[in-house]
CSV table of C-alpha atoms in Angstrom, one decimal:
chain,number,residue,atom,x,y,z
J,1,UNK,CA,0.0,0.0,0.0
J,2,UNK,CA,0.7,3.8,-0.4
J,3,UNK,CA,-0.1,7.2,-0.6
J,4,UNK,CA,-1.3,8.1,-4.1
J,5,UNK,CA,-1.4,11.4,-5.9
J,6,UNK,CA,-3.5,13.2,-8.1
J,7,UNK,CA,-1.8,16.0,-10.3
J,8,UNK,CA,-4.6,18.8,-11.5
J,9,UNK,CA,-4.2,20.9,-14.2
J,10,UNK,CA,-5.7,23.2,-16.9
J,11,UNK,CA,-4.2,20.6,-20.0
J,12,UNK,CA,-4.9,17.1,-20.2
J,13,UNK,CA,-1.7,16.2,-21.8
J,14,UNK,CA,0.3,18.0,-19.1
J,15,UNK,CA,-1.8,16.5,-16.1
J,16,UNK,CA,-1.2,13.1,-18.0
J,17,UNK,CA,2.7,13.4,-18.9
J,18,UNK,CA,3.9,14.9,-15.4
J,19,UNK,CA,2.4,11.3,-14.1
J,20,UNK,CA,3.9,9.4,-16.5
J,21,UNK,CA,7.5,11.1,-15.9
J,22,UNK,CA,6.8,11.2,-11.9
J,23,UNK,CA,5.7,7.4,-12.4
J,24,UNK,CA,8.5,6.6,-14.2
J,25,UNK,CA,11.0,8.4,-11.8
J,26,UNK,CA,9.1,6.6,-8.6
J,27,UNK,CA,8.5,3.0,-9.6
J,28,UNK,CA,5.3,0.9,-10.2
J,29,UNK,CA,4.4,0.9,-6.7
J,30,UNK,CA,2.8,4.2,-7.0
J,31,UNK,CA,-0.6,5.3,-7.9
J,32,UNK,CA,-0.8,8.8,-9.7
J,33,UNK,CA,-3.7,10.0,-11.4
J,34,UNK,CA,-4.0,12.8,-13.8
J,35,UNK,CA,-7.2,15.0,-13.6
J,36,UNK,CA,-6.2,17.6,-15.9
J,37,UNK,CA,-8.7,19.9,-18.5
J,38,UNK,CA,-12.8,19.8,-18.2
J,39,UNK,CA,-15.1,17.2,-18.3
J,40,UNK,CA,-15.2,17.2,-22.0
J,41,UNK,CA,-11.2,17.7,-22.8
J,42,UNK,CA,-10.9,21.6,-22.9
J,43,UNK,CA,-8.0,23.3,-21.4
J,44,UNK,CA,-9.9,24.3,-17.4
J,45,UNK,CA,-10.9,22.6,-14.7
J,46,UNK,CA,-13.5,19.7,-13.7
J,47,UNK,CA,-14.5,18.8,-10.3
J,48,UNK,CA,-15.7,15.8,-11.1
J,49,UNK,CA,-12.3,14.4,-13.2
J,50,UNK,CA,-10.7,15.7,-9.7
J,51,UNK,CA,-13.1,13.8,-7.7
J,52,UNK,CA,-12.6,10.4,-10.2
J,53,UNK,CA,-8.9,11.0,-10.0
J,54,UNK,CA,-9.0,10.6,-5.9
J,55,UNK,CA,-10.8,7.7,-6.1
J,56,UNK,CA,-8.5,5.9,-8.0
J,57,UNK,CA,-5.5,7.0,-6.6
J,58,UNK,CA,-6.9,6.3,-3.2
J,59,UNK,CA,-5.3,2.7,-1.9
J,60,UNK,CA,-6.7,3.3,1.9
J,61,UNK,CA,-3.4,5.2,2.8
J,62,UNK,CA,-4.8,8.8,1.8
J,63,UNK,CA,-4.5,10.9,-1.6
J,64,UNK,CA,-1.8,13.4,-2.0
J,65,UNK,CA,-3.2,16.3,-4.5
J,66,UNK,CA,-1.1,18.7,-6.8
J,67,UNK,CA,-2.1,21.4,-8.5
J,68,UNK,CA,-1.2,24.1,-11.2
J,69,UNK,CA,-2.6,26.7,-10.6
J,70,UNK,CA,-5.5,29.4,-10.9
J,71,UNK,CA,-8.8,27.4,-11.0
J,72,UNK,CA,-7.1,24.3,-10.5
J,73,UNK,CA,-6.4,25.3,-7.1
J,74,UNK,CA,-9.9,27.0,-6.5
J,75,UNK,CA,-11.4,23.9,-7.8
J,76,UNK,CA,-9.4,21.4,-6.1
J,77,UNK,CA,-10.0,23.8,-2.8
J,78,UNK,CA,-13.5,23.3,-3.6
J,79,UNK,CA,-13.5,19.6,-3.7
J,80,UNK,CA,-11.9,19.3,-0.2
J,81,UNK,CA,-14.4,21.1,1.2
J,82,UNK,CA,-16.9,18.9,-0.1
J,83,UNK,CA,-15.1,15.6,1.3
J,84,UNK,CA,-15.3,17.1,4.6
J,85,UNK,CA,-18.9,17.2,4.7
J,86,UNK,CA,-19.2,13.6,3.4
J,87,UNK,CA,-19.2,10.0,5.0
J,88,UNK,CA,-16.1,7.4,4.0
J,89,UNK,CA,-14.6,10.1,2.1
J,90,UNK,CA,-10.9,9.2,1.0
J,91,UNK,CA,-8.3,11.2,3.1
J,92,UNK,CA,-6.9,14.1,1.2
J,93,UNK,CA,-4.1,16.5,1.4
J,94,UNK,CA,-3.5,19.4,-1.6
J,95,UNK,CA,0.1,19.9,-1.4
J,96,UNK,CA,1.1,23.8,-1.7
J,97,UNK,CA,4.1,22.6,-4.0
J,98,UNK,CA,5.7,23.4,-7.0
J,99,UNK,CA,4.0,20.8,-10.0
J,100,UNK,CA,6.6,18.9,-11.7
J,101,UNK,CA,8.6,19.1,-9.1
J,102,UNK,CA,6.5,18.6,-6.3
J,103,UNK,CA,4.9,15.6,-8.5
J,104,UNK,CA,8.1,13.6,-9.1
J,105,UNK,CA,9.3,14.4,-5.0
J,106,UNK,CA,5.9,13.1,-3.7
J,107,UNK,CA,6.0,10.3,-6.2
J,108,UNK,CA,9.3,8.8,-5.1
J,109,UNK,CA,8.5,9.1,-1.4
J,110,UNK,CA,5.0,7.9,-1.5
J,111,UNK,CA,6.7,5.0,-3.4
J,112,UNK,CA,8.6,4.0,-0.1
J,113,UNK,CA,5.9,4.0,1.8
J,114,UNK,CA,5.6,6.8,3.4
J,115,UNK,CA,2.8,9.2,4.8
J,116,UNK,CA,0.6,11.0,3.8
J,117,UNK,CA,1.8,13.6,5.5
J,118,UNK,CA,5.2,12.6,4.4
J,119,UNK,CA,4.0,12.8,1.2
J,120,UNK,CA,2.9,15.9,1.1
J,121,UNK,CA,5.6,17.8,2.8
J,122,UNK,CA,7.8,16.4,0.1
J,123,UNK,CA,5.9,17.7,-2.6
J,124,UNK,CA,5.9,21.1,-0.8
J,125,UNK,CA,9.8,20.8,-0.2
J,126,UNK,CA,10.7,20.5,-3.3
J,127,UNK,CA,10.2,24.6,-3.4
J,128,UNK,CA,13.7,25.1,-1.4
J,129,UNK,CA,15.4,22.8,-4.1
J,130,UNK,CA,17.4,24.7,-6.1
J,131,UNK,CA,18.5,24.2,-9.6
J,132,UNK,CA,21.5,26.6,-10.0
K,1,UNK,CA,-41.8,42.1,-1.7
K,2,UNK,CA,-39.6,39.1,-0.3
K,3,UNK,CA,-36.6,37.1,-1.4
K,4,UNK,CA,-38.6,34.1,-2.2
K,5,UNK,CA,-37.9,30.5,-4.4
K,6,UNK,CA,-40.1,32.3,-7.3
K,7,UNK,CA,-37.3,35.5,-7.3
K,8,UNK,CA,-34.2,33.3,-6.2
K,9,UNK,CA,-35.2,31.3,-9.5
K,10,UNK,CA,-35.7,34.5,-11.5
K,11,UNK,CA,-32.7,36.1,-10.3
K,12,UNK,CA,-30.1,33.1,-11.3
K,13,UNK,CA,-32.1,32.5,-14.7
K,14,UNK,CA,-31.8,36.3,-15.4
K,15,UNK,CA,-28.0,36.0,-14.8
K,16,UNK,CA,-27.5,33.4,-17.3
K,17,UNK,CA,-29.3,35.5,-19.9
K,18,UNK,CA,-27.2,38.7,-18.8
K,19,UNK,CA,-24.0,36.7,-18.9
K,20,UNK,CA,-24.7,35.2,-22.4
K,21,UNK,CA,-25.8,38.9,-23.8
K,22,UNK,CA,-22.4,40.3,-22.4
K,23,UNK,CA,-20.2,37.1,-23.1
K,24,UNK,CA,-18.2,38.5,-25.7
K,25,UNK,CA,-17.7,42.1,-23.5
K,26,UNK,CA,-16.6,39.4,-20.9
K,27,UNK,CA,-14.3,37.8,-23.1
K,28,UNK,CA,-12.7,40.6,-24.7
K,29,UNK,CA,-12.2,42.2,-21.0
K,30,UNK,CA,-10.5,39.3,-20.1
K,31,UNK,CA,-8.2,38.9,-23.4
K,32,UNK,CA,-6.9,42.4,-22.6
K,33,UNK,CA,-5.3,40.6,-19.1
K,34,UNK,CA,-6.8,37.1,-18.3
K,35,UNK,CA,-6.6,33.8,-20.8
K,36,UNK,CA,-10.1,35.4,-22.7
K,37,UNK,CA,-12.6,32.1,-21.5
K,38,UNK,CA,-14.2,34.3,-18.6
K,39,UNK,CA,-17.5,34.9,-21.0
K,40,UNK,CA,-17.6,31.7,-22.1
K,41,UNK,CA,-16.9,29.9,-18.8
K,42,UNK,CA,-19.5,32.1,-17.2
K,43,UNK,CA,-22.0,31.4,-19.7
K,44,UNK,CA,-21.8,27.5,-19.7
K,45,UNK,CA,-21.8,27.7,-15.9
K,46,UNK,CA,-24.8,29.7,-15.6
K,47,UNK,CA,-26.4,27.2,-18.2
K,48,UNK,CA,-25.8,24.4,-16.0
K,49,UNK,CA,-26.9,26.4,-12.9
K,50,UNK,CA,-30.2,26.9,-15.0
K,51,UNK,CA,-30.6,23.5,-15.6
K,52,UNK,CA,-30.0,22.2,-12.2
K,53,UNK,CA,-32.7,24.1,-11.1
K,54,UNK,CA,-35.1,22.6,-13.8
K,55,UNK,CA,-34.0,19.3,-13.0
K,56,UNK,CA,-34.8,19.4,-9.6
K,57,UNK,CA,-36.8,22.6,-8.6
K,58,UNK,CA,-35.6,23.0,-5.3
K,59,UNK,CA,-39.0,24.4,-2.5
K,60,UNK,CA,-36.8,27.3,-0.9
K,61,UNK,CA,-34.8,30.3,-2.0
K,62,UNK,CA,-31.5,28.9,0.0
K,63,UNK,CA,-32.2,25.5,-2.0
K,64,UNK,CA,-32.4,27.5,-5.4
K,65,UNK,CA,-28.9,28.9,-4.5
K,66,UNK,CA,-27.4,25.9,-3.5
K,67,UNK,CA,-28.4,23.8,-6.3
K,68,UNK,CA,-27.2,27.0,-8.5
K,69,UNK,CA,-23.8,26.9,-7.0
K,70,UNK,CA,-23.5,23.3,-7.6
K,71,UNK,CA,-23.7,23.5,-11.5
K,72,UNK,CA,-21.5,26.6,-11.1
K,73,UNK,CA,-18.9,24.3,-9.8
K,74,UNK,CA,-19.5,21.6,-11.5
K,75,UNK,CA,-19.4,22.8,-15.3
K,76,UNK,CA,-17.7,26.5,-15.4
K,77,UNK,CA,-14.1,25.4,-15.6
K,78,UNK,CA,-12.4,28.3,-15.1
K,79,UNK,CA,-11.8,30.0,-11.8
K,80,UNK,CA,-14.9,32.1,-11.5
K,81,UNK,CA,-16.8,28.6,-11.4
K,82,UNK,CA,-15.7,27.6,-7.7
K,83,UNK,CA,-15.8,31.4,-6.5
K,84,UNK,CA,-19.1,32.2,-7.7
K,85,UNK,CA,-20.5,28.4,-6.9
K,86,UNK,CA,-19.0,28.6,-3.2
K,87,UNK,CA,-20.1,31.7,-2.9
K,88,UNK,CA,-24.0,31.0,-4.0
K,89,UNK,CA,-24.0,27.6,-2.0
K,90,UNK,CA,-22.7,30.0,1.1
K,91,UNK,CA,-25.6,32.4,0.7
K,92,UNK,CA,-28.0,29.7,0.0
K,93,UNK,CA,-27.0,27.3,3.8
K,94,UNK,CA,-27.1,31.4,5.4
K,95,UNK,CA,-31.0,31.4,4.0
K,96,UNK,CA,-31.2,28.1,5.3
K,97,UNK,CA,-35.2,26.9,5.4
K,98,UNK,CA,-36.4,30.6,4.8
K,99,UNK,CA,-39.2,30.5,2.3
K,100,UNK,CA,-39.9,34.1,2.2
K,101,UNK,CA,-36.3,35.9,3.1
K,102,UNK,CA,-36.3,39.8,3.5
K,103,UNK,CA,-33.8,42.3,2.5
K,104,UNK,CA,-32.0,42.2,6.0
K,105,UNK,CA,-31.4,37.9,5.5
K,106,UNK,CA,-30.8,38.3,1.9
K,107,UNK,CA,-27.9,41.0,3.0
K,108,UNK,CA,-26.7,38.7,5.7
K,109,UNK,CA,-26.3,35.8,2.9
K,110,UNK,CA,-25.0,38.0,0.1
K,111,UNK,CA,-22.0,38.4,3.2
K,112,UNK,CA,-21.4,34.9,3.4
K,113,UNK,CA,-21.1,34.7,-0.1
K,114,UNK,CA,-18.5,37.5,0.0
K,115,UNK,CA,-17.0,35.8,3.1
K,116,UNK,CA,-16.7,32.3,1.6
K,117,UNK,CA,-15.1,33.6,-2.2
K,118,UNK,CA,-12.6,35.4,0.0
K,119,UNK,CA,-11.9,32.5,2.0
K,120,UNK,CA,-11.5,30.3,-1.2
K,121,UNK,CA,-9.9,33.1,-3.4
K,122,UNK,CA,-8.0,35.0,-1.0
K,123,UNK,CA,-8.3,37.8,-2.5
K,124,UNK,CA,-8.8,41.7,-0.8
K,125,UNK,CA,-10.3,44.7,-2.2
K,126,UNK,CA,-7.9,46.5,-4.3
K,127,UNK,CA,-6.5,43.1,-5.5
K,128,UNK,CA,-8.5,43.8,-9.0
K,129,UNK,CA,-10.8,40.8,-9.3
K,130,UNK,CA,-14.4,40.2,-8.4
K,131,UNK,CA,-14.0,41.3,-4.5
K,132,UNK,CA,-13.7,45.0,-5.6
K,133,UNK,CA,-17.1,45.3,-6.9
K,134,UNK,CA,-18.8,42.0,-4.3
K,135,UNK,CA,-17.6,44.0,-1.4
K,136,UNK,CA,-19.1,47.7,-2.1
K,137,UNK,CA,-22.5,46.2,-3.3
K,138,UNK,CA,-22.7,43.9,-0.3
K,139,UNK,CA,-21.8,47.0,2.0
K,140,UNK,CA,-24.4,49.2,0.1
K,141,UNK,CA,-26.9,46.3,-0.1
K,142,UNK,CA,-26.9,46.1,3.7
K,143,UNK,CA,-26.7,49.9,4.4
K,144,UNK,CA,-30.2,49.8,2.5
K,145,UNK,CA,-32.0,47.0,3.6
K,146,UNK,CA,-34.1,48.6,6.0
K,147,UNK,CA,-35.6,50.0,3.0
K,148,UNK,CA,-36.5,47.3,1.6
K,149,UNK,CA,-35.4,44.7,-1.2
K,150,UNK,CA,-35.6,46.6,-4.3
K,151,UNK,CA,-33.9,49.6,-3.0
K,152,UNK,CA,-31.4,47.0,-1.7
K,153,UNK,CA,-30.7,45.4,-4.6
K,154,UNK,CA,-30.8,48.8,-6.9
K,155,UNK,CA,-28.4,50.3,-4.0
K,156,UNK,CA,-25.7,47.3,-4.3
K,157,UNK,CA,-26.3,47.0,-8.3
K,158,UNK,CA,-25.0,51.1,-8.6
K,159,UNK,CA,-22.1,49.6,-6.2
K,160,UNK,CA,-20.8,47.2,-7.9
K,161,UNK,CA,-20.9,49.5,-11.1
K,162,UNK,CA,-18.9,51.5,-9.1
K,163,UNK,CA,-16.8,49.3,-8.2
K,164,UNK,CA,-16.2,48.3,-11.6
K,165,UNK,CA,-14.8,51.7,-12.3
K,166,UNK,CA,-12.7,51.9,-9.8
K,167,UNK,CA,-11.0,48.5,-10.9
K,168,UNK,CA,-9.4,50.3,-14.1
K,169,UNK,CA,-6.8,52.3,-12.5
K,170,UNK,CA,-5.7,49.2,-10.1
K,171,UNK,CA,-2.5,46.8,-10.7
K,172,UNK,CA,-3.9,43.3,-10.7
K,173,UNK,CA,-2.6,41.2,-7.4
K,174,UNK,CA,-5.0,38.3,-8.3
K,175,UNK,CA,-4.9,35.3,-10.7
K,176,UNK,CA,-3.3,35.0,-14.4
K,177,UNK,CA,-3.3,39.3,-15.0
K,178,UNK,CA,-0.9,39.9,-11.4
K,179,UNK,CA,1.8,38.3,-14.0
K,180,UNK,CA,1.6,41.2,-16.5
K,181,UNK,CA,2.5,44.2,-13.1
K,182,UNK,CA,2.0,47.5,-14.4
K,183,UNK,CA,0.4,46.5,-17.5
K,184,UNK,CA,-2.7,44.9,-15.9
K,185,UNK,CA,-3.4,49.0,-15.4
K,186,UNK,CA,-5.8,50.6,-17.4
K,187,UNK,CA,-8.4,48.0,-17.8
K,188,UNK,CA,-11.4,46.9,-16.7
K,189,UNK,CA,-11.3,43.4,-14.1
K,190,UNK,CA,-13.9,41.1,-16.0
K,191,UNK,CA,-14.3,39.1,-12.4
K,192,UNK,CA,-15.7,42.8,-11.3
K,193,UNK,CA,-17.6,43.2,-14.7
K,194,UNK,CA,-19.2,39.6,-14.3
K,195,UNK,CA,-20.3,40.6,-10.8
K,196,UNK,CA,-21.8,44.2,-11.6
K,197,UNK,CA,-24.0,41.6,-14.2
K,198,UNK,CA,-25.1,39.1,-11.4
K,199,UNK,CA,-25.9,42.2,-9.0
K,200,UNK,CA,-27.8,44.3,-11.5
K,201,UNK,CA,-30.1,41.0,-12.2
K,202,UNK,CA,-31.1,40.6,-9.0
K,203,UNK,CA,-32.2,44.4,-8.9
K,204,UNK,CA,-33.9,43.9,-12.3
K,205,UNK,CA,-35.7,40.6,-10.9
K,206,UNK,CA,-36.6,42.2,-7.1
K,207,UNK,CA,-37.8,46.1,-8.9
């Protein structure tokens, strides 16, 4: 079992992509679903492909969420509010965290097991990490 | 006259009409600093805000809001989706079971709608979005209240105009334009524009 992550954001092939990369960087143990685009493929935002994505990254250890940015982080703000108010809702995080980055970090972490707070505070680490 | 499921019905169907006249205003307001969907976005949330409503005809003002909110979110896709859709489920759980709400609870839930698209958004008056013409009407719309809901509504409608305005001159601290810095001066927010429209339908729908 582990923590799995959902990466949200306005594009469907850059939602889809940044898992593949951050799969491919973390190993097969990991769940990471892409919710990226609306409902019916547009560049924007879709609660419910949000919503679809958590439940199929969820393995019982918690979801880790990334996001973009703009109205994916409204939306994805949204969402959590909602899961509060319902029963057997999946435990969720939404990592403040930079996307690609964050995405792989969380990715290679959740991969060894680790918490979901663990998890997340990876993701949101991978801000101090610099490049040059 | 109260705030009642009849005029909470009125009022969202009149915004989707409004929205749709002014969608390519919207759009072209937003191409000057945003990513030019806010029209559109607005327009297919509204739809599906519409249609919620006919689908399930909810028995109480606070219902009509809640259920409006709930195809905001669900089908906008751009920001203004989950601010306006948290917003209008807020206002809707303030009326709570009210059939027939007066001007005083319909100023008390137009707050919470402020208070929750703050929450959710973050954003402050003078940051150039939606808040700088929400916040004046809201503030107007309350100041009137005791004279009843049409001058209410007329009162917070002229605000939010205002408001509008007053968003030209500001340097955007909110959202895609806060990239451009200066150059986000000199236009109009469309957030503010779309929210001038959703005010001055409720004053149309409650004259």
């Amino acid at each position: 079992m582990s923590v799995g992550i959902v990466l949200v954001s306005h594009s469907p092939a850059l939602a889809g992509a940044t898992a593949e990369m951050a799969g491919s960087l973390a190993g097969s143990d990991v769940t990471i679903a892409p919710a990226g685009g609306t409902d019916d493929g547009e560049f924007g935002t879709s609660i419910e492909l949000i919503r679809a994505a958590i439940a199929t990254a969820d393995n019982g250890d918690g979801v880790c969420v990334l996001m973009d940015m703009g109205s994916s982080v409204l939306t994805a703000k949204t969402l959590l509010g909602e899961l509060e108010d319902e029963d057997d809702a999946p435990r969720v995080q939404l990592a403040d965290a930079p996307f690609t980055e964050g995405a792989v970090a969380a990715a290679v972490l959740a991969a060894t097991g680790q918490d979901l707070d663990a998890v997340t505070r990876a993701a949101q680490d991978a801000w101090t990490m610099r490049k040059l | 006259m109260a705030f009642d499921t009849a005029t909470a019905t009125a009022w969202i169907i009149r915004c989707a009409d409004e929205v749709r006249a002014a969608e390519a205003r919207l759009t072209a307001l937003d191409a000057a600093i945003g990513d030019g969907d806010h029209g559109a976005n607005l327009a297919r949330g509204l739809a599906a805000a519409v249609s919620s409503l006919t689908d399930k005809a909810p028995d109480t003002p606070g219902g009509v809001l809640v259920a409006a909110g709930r195809g905001l979110v669900a089908k906008t896709g751009g920001a203004s989706g989950p601010l306006y859709g948290s917003g209008l489920r807020k206002a809707g759980k303030a009326l709570g079971d009210e059939t027939d709400a007066d001007a005083a609870q319909l100023g008390e839930a137009l707050h919470a709608m402020q208070t929750g698209i703050q929450e959710l958004g973050g954003a402050a008056e003078g940051d150039k979005t939606m808040i700088d013409a929400l916040a004046p009407a809201v503030a107007a719309f309350r100041e009137a209240a005791p004279d009843g809901l049409a001058q209410a509504a007329r009162a917070a409608a002229e605000a939010a105009e205002a408001g509008v305005a007053a968003t030209v001159p500001l340097q955007a601290r909110k959202g895609r334009a806060s990239y451009l810095g200066e150059r986000s001066i000199g236009h109009e927010d469309p957030g503010a524009a779309s929210t001038a429209i959703i005010l001055r339908a409720l004053a149309e729908v409650t004259a």
